[in-house]
Coordinates of C-alpha atoms in Angstrom, one line a residue:
M1 CA 95.3 100.7 88.9
S2 CA 93.7 98.0 86.9
E3 CA 90.5 98.8 84.9
T4 CA 88.5 97.1 87.6
P5 CA 89.9 98.1 91.0
T6 CA 89.9 95.5 93.7
V7 CA 88.9 96.4 97.2
V8 CA 89.8 94.0 100.1
A9 CA 88.0 94.4 103.4
V10 CA 89.5 92.9 106.5
N11 CA 87.2 92.3 109.5
G12 CA 89.3 92.2 112.7
S13 CA 86.5 90.8 114.9
R14 CA 86.1 87.2 115.9
R15 CA 82.7 87.6 117.4
D16 CA 79.6 85.9 116.1
G17 CA 77.3 88.6 114.8
S18 CA 80.2 91.1 114.4
Y19 CA 79.1 94.7 113.8
G20 CA 82.4 95.1 111.9
R21 CA 81.4 92.3 109.5
A22 CA 78.1 94.0 108.9
T23 CA 79.7 97.4 108.4
L24 CA 82.3 96.1 105.9
Q25 CA 79.8 94.0 104.0
Y26 CA 77.8 97.2 103.5
A27 CA 80.9 99.1 102.4
L28 CA 81.9 96.3 100.0
D29 CA 78.4 96.4 98.5
A30 CA 78.8 100.1 97.9
A31 CA 82.3 99.7 96.4
A32 CA 80.8 97.0 94.0
E33 CA 78.1 99.5 93.0
Y34 CA 80.9 101.8 91.8
G35 CA 82.5 99.1 89.8
A36 CA 85.1 97.7 92.2
E37 CA 85.7 93.9 92.6
P38 CA 85.1 93.2 96.3
D39 CA 87.1 90.7 98.4
F40 CA 86.3 90.0 102.0
I41 CA 88.8 88.6 104.6
D42 CA 86.9 87.7 107.7
L43 CA 89.4 87.0 110.5
G44 CA 86.4 85.6 112.5
D45 CA 85.9 82.8 110.1
P46 CA 86.7 79.6 112.1
A47 CA 87.8 77.9 108.9
L48 CA 90.6 80.5 108.4
D49 CA 94.0 79.5 109.7
V50 CA 95.8 82.7 110.7
P51 CA 98.3 81.8 113.5
L52 CA 99.5 84.4 116.0
Y53 CA 102.3 86.3 114.3
H54 CA 105.8 85.1 115.1
P55 CA 108.8 86.8 113.6
D56 CA 110.8 83.5 113.4
V57 CA 108.1 81.8 111.4
D58 CA 108.2 82.1 107.6
A59 CA 104.8 83.4 106.3
A60 CA 104.9 80.5 103.8
D61 CA 104.5 78.1 106.7
A62 CA 101.7 80.0 108.4
G63 CA 98.4 78.4 107.4
D64 CA 96.3 80.6 105.2
V65 CA 98.6 83.7 105.6
P66 CA 100.4 83.4 102.2
D67 CA 97.0 83.4 100.3
L68 CA 95.7 86.3 102.4
L69 CA 98.9 88.3 101.9
A70 CA 98.6 87.7 98.1
R71 CA 95.0 89.0 98.2
M72 CA 96.2 92.1 100.1
R73 CA 99.0 92.8 97.5
R74 CA 96.5 92.6 94.6
A75 CA 94.2 95.2 96.3
D76 CA 93.9 98.7 94.9
G77 CA 92.1 99.8 98.1
V78 CA 91.8 98.2 101.5
L79 CA 89.1 98.6 104.1
L80 CA 90.1 97.7 107.7
C81 CA 87.7 97.3 110.6
S82 CA 88.4 96.5 114.2
P83 CA 86.2 96.4 117.3
V84 CA 87.3 98.7 120.1
Y85 CA 89.1 96.8 122.8
H86 CA 90.6 98.9 125.6
D87 CA 90.7 102.0 123.4
S88 CA 92.7 100.1 120.8
Y89 CA 92.2 97.4 118.2
S90 CA 91.6 93.6 118.5
S91 CA 94.4 91.0 118.8
A92 CA 93.0 89.3 115.7
F93 CA 93.5 92.5 113.7
R94 CA 96.9 93.1 115.2
S95 CA 98.2 89.7 114.5
F96 CA 97.1 89.7 110.9
H97 CA 98.4 93.3 110.5
D98 CA 101.8 92.1 111.8
W99 CA 102.0 89.4 109.0
C100 CA 101.5 92.3 106.6
S101 CA 104.4 94.6 105.6
F102 CA 105.3 97.3 103.0
D103 CA 104.5 94.9 100.2
E104 CA 100.8 94.7 101.2
Y105 CA 100.2 98.4 101.8
D106 CA 102.7 100.4 99.8
D107 CA 100.9 103.1 97.9
T108 CA 97.5 101.5 98.7
V109 CA 94.5 103.7 99.8
V110 CA 93.2 102.4 103.2
G111 CA 89.8 103.2 104.7
L112 CA 89.6 102.7 108.5
F113 CA 86.6 101.7 110.5
A114 CA 86.2 101.2 114.3
V115 CA 83.1 99.8 115.9
A116 CA 82.5 100.3 119.6
G117 CA 79.9 98.4 121.5
G118 CA 79.9 101.3 124.0
G119 CA 81.5 104.7 123.9
S120 CA 84.7 105.9 122.4
Y121 CA 86.5 104.7 119.2
G122 CA 89.1 107.5 118.8
G123 CA 92.1 105.6 120.2
T124 CA 91.4 102.6 118.0
L125 CA 91.4 104.7 114.8
E126 CA 94.5 106.5 116.0
H127 CA 96.4 103.3 116.5
M128 CA 95.2 101.8 113.2
R129 CA 96.1 105.0 111.4
A130 CA 99.6 105.1 112.9
T131 CA 100.4 101.4 112.1
I132 CA 99.1 101.7 108.5
R133 CA 101.2 104.8 107.8
G134 CA 104.1 102.9 109.3
V135 CA 103.9 100.4 106.4
H136 CA 103.3 103.2 103.7
G137 CA 99.6 102.8 103.4
W138 CA 97.7 105.9 102.3
V139 CA 95.0 106.3 105.0
A140 CA 91.9 108.0 103.8
P141 CA 91.6 111.4 105.6
L142 CA 88.1 110.6 107.0
Q143 CA 87.8 107.4 109.1
V144 CA 84.5 106.0 110.3
G145 CA 83.8 105.3 114.0
I146 CA 80.6 103.8 115.2
R147 CA 79.9 104.1 118.9
G148 CA 77.1 102.4 120.8
A149 CA 76.9 99.7 118.1
R150 CA 75.1 97.2 120.3
N151 CA 72.1 99.6 120.3
K152 CA 72.3 100.5 116.7
F153 CA 72.7 97.3 114.8
E154 CA 70.0 95.0 116.2
P155 CA 67.8 94.2 114.6
W156 CA 69.5 94.9 111.3
G157 CA 67.9 93.0 108.5
D158 CA 67.7 92.9 104.7
G159 CA 67.3 96.4 103.2
E160 CA 68.3 98.2 106.4
R161 CA 71.4 100.3 106.6
P162 CA 74.1 100.4 109.3
P163 CA 74.6 103.5 111.4
R164 CA 76.7 106.2 109.7
A165 CA 75.8 104.5 106.4
R166 CA 76.7 107.6 104.3
S167 CA 80.2 107.7 105.9
V168 CA 80.6 103.9 105.4
R169 CA 79.7 104.3 101.7
G170 CA 82.0 107.3 101.3
R171 CA 85.1 105.4 102.7
A172 CA 84.4 102.4 100.6
T173 CA 84.1 104.3 97.4
S174 CA 87.0 106.6 98.0
S175 CA 89.2 103.6 98.8
S176 CA 88.3 102.1 95.5
T177 CA 88.6 105.1 93.3
T178 CA 91.4 107.3 94.7
P179 CA 94.5 107.1 92.5
C180 CA 97.8 106.4 94.3
A181 CA 101.3 107.7 93.4
S182 CA 102.2 104.3 92.0
G183 CA 99.2 104.4 89.5
R184 CA 97.7 101.3 91.1

């Protein structure tokens, strides 16, 4: 790990006013308070060119993917957030995650967040956890799920905290300070 750890957050929502975006921004702010260098990849940014994953397309020819993968490889900790879609993660998250491989996650601590507009988030966290472990990421033992987000985030202005704020802070700071086997 470098002297100043880098924490990359990836928002898997493409929705304007994304609750995941707000949650991850809060988490990155907390990581920065603990001395981490924050980096935010917002898959909902319309200027970002992340094509649908295709195994026959070289990542070097896939829009902004090479730059995003380089940012992921530099990370000491990663925070991933997806909205809950049909008890799983979003297609934006899945496609980006498919571009990633062992090189992006090997021996990297990963904090997981799932934001549900309504009820359950367990299946989403379970799917995220399994796929991250499949590429050798070290998933933090406590993941954060926020249910009923549509009723908890609005209005959410300056100085206000997201629901489960203590858990969000905890995942952000453990992902930026937990040493890995590789010493990253």
